[in-house]
Coordinates of N, CA, C and O and ligand atoms in Angstrom, one line a residue:
X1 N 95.4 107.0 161.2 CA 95.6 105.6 160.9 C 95.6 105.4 159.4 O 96.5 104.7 158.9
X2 N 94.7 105.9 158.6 CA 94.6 106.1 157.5 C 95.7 106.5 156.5 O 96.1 106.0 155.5
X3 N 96.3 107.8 157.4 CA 97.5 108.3 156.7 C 98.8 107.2 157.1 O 99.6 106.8 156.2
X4 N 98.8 106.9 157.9 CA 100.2 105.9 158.1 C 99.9 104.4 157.1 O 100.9 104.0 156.6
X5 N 98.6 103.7 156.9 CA 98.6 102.6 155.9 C 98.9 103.1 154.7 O 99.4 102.1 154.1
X6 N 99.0 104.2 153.9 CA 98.9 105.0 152.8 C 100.3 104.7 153.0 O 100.8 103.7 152.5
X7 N 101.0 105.7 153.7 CA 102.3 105.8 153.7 C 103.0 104.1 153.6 O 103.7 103.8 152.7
X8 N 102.7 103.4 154.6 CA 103.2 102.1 154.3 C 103.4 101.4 152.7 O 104.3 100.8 152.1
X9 N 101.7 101.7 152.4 CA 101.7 101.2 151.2 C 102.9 102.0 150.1 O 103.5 101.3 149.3
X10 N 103.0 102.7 150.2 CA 103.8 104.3 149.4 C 105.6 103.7 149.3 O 106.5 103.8 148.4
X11 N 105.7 103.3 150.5 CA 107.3 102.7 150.6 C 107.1 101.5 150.3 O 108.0 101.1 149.5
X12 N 106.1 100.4 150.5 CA 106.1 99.1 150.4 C 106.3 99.1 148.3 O 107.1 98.5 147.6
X13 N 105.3 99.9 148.0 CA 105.2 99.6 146.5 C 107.3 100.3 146.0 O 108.1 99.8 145.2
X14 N 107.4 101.2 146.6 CA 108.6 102.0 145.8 C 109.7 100.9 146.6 O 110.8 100.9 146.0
X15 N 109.6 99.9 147.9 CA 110.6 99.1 147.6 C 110.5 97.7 146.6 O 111.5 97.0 146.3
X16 N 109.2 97.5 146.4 CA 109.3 96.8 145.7 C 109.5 97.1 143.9 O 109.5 96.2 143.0
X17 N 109.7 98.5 143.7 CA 109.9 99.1 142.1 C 111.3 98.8 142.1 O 111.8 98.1 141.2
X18 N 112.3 99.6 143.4 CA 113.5 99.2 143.5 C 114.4 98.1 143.3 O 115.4 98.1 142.6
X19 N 113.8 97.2 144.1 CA 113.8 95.7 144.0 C 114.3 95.2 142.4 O 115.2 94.4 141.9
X20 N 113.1 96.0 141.8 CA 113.4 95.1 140.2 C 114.4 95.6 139.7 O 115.1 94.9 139.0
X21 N 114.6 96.7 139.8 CA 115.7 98.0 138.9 C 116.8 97.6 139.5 O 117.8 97.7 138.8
X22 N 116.9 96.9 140.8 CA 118.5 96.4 141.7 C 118.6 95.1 140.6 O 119.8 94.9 140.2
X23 N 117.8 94.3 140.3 CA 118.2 93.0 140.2 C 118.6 93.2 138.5 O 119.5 92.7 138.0
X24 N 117.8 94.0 138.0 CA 118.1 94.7 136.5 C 119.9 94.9 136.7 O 120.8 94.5 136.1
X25 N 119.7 95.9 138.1 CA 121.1 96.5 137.5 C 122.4 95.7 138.1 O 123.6 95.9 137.7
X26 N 122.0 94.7 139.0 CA 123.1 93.9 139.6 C 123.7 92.6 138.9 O 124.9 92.3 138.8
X27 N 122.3 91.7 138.1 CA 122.7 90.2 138.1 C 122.0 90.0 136.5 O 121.9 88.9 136.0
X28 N 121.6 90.9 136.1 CA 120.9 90.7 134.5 C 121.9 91.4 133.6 O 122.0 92.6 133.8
X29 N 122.9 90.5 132.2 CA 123.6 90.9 131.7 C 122.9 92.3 130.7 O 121.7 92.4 130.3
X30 N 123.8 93.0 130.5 CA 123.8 94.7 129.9 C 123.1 94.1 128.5 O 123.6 93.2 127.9
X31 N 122.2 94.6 128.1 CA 121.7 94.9 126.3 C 122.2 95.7 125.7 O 122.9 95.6 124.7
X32 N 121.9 97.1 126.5 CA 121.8 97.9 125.7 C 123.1 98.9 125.1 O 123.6 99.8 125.8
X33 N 123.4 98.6 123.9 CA 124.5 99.0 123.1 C 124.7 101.1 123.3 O 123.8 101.9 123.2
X34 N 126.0 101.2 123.4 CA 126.5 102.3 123.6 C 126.4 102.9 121.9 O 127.5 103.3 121.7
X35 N 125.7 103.1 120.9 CA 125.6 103.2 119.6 C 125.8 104.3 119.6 O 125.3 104.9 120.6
X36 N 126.7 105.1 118.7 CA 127.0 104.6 117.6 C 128.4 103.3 117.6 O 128.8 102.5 116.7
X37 N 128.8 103.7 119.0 CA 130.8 103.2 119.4 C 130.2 101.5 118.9 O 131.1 100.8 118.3
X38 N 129.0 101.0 119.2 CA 128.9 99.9 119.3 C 127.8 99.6 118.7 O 126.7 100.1 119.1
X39 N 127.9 98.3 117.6 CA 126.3 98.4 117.1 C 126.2 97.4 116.9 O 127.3 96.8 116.8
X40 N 124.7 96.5 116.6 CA 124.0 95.3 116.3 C 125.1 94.6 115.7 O 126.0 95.3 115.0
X41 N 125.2 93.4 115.7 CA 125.6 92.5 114.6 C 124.4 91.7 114.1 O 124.0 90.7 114.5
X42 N 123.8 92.6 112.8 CA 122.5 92.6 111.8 C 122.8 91.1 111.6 O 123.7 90.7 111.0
X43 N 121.6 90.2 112.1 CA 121.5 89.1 111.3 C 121.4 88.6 109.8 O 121.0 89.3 108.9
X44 N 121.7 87.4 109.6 CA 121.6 87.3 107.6 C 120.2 87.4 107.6 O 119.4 87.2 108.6
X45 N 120.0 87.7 106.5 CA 118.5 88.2 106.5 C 117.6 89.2 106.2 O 116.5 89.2 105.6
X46 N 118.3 90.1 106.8 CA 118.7 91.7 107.4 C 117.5 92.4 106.3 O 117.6 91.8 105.2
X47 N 116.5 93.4 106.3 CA 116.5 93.8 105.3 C 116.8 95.5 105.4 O 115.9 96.3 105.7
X48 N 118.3 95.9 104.9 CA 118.3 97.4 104.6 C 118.1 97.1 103.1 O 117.6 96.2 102.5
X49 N 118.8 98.3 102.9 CA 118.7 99.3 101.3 C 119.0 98.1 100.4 O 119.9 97.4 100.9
X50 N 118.6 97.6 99.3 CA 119.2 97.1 98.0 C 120.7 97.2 97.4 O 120.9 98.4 97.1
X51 N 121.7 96.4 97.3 CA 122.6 96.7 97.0 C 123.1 95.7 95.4 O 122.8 94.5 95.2
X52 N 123.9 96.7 94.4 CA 124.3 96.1 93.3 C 125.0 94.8 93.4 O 126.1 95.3 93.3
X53 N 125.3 93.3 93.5 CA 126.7 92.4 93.4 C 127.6 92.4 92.1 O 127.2 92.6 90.9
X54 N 128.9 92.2 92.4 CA 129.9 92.1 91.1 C 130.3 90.8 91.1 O 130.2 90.0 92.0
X55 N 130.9 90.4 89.8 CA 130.9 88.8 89.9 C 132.8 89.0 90.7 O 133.3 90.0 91.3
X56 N 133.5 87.7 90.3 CA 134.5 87.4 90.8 C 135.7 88.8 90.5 O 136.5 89.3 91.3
X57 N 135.6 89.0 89.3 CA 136.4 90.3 88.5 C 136.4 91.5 89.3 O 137.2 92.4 89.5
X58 N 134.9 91.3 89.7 CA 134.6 93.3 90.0 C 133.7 93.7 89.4 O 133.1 94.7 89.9
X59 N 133.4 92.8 88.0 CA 132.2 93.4 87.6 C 130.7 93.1 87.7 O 130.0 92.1 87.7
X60 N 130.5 94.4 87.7 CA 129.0 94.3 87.8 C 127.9 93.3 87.4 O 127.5 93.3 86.3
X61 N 127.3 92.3 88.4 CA 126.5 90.8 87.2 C 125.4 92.0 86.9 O 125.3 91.7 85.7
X62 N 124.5 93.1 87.1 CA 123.5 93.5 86.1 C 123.4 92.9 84.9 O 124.5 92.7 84.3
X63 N 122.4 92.5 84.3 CA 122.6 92.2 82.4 C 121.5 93.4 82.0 O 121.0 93.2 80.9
X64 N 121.2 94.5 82.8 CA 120.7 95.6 82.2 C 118.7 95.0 82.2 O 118.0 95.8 81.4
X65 N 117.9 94.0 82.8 CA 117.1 93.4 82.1 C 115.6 94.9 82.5 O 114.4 94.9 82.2
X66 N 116.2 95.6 83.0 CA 115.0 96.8 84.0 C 114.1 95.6 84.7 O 113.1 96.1 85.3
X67 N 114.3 94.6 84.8 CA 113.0 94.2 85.7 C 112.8 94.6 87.4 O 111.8 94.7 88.1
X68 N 114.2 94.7 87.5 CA 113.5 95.7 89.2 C 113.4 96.8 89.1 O 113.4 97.4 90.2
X69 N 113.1 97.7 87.9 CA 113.1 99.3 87.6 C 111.6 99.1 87.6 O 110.8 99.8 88.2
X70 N 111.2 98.1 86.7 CA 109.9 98.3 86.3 C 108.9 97.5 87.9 O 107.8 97.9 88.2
X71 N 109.6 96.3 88.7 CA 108.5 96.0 90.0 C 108.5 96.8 90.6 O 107.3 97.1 90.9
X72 N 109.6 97.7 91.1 CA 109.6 98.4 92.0 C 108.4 99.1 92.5 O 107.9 99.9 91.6
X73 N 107.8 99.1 93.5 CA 106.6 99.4 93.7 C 106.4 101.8 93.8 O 105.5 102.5 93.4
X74 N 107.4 102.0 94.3 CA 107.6 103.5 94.3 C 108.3 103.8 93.4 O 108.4 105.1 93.2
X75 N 109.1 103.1 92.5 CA 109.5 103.8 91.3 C 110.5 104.7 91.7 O 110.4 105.9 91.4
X76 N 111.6 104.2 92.4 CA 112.9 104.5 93.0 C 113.8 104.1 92.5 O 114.9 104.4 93.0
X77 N 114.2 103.0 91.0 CA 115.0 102.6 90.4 C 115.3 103.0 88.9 O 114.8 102.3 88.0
X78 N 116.1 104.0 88.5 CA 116.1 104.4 87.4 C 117.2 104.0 86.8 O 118.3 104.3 87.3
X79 N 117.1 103.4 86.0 CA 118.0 102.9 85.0 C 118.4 103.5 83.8 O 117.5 103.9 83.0
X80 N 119.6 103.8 83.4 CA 120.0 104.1 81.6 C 121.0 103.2 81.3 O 121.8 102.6 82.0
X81 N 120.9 103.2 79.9 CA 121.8 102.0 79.4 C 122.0 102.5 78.0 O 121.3 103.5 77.6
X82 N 123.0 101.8 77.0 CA 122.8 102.4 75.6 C 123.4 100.7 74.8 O 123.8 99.8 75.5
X83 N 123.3 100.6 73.6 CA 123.6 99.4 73.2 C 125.0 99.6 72.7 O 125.2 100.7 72.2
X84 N 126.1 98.6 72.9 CA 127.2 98.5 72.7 C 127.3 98.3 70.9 O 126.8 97.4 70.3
X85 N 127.9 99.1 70.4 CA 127.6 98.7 68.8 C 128.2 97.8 68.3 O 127.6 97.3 67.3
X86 N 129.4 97.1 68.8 CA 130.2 95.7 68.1 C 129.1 94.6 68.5 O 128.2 94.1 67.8
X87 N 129.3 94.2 70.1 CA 128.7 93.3 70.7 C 127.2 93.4 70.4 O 126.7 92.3 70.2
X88 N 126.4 94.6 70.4 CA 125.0 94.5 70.5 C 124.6 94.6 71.6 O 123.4 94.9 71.6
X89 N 125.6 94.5 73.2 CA 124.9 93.7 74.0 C 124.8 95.1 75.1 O 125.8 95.9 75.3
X90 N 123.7 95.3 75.7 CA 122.9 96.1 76.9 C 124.5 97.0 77.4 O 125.4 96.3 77.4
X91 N 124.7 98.0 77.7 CA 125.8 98.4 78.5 C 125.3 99.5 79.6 O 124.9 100.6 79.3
X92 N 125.6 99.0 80.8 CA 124.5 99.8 82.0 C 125.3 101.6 82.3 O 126.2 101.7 83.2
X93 N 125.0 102.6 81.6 CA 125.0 103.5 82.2 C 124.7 104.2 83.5 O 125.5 104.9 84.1
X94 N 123.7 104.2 83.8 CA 123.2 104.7 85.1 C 122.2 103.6 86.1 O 121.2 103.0 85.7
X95 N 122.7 103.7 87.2 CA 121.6 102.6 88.4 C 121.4 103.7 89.5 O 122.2 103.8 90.3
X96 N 120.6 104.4 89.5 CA 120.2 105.3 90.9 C 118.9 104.8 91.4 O 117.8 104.7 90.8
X97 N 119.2 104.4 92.7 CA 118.5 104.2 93.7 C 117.8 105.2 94.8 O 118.6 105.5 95.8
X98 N 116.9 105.7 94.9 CA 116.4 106.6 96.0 C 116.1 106.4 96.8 O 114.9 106.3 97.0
X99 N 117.1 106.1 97.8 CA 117.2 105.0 99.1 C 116.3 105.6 100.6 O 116.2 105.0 101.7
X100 N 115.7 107.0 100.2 CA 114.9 108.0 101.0 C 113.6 107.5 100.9 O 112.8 107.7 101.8
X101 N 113.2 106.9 99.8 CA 111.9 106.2 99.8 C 111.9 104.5 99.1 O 111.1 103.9 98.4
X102 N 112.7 104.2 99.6 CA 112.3 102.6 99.5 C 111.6 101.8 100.6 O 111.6 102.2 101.8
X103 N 111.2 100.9 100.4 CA 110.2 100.6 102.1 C 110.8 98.8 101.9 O 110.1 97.9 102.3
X104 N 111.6 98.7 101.4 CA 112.6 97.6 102.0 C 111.7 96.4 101.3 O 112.1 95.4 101.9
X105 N 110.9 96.0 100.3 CA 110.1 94.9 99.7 C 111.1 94.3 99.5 O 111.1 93.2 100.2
X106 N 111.9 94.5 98.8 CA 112.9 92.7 98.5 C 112.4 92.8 97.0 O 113.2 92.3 96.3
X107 N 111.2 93.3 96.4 CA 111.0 92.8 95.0 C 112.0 92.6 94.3 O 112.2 91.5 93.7
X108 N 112.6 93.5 94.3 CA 113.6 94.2 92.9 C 114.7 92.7 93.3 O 115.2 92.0 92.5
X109 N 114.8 92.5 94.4 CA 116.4 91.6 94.5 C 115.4 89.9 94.2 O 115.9 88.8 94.0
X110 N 114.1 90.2 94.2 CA 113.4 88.7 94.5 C 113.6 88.2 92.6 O 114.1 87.3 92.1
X111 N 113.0 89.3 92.2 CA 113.0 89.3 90.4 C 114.1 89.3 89.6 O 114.1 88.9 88.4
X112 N 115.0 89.8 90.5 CA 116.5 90.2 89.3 C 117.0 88.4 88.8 O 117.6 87.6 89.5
X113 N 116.8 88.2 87.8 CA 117.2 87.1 87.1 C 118.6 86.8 87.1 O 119.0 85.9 86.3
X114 N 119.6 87.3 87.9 CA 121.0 87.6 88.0 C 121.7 87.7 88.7 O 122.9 87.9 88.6
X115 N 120.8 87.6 90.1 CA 121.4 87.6 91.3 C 121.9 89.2 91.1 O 121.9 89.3 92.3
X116 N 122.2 90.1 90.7 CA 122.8 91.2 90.6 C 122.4 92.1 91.5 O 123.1 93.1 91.7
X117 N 121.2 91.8 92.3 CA 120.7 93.1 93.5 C 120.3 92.3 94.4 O 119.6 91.3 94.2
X118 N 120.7 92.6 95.8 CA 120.2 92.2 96.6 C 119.9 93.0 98.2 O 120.4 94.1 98.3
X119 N 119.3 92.7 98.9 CA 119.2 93.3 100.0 C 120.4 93.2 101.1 O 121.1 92.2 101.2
X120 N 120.3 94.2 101.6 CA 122.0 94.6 102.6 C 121.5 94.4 103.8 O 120.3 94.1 104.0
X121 N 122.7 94.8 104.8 CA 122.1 94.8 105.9 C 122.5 96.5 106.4 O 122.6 96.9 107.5
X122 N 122.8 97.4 105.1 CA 123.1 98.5 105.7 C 121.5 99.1 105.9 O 120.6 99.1 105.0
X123 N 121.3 99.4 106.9 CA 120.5 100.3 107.8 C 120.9 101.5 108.0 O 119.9 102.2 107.7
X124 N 122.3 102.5 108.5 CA 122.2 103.8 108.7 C 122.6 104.6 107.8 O 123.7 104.8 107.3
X125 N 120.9 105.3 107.4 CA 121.1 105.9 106.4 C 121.1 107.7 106.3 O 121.1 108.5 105.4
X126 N 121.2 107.7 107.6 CA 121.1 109.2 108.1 C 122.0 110.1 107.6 O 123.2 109.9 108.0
X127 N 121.8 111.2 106.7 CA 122.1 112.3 106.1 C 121.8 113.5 106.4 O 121.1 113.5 107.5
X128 N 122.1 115.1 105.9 CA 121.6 116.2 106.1 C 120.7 116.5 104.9 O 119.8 117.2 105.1
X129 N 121.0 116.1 103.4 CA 119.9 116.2 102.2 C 119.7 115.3 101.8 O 120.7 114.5 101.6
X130 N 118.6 115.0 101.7 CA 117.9 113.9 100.9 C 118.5 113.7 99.7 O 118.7 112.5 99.6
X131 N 119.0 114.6 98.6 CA 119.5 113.9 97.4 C 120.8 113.0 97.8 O 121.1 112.0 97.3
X132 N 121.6 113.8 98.9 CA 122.7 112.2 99.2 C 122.2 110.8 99.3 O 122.9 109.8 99.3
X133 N 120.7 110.7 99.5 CA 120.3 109.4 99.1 C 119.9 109.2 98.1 O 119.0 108.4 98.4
X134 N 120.0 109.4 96.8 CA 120.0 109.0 96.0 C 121.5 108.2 95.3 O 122.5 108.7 94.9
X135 N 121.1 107.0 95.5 CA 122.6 106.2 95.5 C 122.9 106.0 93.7 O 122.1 105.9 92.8
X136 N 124.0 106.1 93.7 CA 124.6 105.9 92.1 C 124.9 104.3 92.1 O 125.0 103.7 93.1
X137 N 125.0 103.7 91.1 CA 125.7 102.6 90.6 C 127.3 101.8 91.7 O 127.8 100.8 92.3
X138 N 127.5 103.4 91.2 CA 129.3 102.8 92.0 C 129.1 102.9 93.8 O 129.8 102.2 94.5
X139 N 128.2 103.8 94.5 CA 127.9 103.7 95.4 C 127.4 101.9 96.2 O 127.6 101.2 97.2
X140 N 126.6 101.9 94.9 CA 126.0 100.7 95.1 C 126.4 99.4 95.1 O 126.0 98.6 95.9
X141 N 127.2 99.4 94.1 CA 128.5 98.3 93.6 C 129.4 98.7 95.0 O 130.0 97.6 95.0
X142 N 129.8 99.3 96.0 CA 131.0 99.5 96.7 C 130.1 98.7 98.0 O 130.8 98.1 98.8
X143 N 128.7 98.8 98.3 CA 128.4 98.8 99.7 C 128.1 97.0 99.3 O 128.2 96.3 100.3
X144 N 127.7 96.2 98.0 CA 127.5 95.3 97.5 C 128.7 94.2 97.5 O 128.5 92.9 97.7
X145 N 130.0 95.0 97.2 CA 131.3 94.1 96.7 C 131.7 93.5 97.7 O 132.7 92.8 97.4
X146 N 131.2 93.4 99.4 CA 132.0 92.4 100.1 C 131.1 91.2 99.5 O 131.7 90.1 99.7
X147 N 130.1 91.0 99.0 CA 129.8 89.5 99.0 C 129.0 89.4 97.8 O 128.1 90.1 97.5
X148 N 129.3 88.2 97.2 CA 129.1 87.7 95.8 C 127.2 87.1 95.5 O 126.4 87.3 94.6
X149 N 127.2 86.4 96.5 CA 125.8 85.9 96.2 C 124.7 86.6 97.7 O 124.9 87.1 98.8
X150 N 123.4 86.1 96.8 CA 123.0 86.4 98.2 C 122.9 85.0 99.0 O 122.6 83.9 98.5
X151 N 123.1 85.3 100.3 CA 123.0 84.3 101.2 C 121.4 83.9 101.7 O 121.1 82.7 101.4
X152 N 120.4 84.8 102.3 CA 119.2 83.8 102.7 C 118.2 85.1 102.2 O 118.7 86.2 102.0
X153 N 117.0 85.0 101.9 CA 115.9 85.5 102.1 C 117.0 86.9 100.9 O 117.1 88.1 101.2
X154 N 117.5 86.5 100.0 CA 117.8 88.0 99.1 C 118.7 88.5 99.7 O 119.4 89.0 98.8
X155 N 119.4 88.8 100.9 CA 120.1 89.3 101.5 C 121.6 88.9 101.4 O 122.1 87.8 101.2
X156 N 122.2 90.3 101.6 CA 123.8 90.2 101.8 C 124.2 91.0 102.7 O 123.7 92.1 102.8
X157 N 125.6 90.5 103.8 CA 125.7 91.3 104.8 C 127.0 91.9 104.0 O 127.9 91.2 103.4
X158 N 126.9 93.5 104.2 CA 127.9 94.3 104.0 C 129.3 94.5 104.6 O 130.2 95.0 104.0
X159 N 129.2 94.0 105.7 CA 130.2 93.6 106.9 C 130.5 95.8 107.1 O 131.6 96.2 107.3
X160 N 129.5 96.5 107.1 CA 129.9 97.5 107.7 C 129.6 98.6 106.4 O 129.8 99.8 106.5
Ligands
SF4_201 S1 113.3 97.1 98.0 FE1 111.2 97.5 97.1 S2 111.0 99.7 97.3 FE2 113.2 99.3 97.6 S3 114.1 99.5 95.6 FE3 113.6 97.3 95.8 S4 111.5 97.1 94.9 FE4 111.9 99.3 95.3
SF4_202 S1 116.7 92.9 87.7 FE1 118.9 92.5 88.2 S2 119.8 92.2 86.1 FE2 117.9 93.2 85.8 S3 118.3 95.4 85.7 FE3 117.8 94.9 87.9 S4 119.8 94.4 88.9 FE4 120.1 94.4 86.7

């Protein structure tokens, strides 16, 4: 008698597991994305990697000031620059980003007095060596150039 209540219970509980997984798989619209074929549409917001902006031309708004070289909390932003001798004025040689160890703060894009950096919504950043993450300037400027300002919270969506 013992064994047959057991058993009841045993089918009673696994139709009732069924039950949920039927109604899951019959009348509850699909979530989950086939990725890579298909991926999030990253809200504004977003916080991936830091990305350079260019103004209307193309070029670069940087004005060279290091202040997100110097917030940066890991010291992932290296900067070189040399002074233009007619003008005088800052000219940005090198922006490398070491996109392997950033932890996504927003400082650098919160401080830049120029709107010039901002947070992306690129996210995949999966490589085979680590120094491919170390992003260059023109890297930076390319994943940056669909959009001019930042939109909410520092952020710009890269559209891909
Ligand atoms: S988001 Fe934070 S950690 Fe990443 S580069 Fe900017 S300041 Fe550094
Ligand atoms: S804070 Fe802005 S303007 Fe200053 S060096 Fe960084 S990106 Fe350029």
């Amino acid at each position: 008698m013992k064994t047959l209540r057991m058993m009841a219970t045993a089918l009673w509980n696994t139709a009732v597991g069924m039950s949920v997984t039927i109604k899951h798989m019959l009348f509850r619209p699909r979530i989950t994305l086939q990725y890579p074929d298909e991926r999030h549409n990253m809200p504004a917001g977003t916080r991936g990697i830091p990305v350079l902006l260019s103004d209307d031309n193309g070029v670069l708004k940087c004005i060279v000031c290091e202040l997100c070289e110097k917030i940066c909390p890991v010291h992932i932003i290296e900067i070189r620059w040399h002074r233009d001798d007619q003008t005088r004025k800052k000219v940005l040689d090198e922006f490398n980003l070491d996109a392997s160890r950033c932890m996504l703060c927003g400082l650098c894009a919160e401080v830049c007095p120029a709107e010039a950096i901002a947070m992306s919504d690129h996210y995949e950043l999966a490589e085979y060596d680590l120094s491919s993450l170390v992003y260059d300037k023109e890297k930076l400027q390319q994943l940056g150039r669909p959009q001019k300002t930042p939109i909410i919270n520092y952020g710009v969506k890269t559209e891909g």
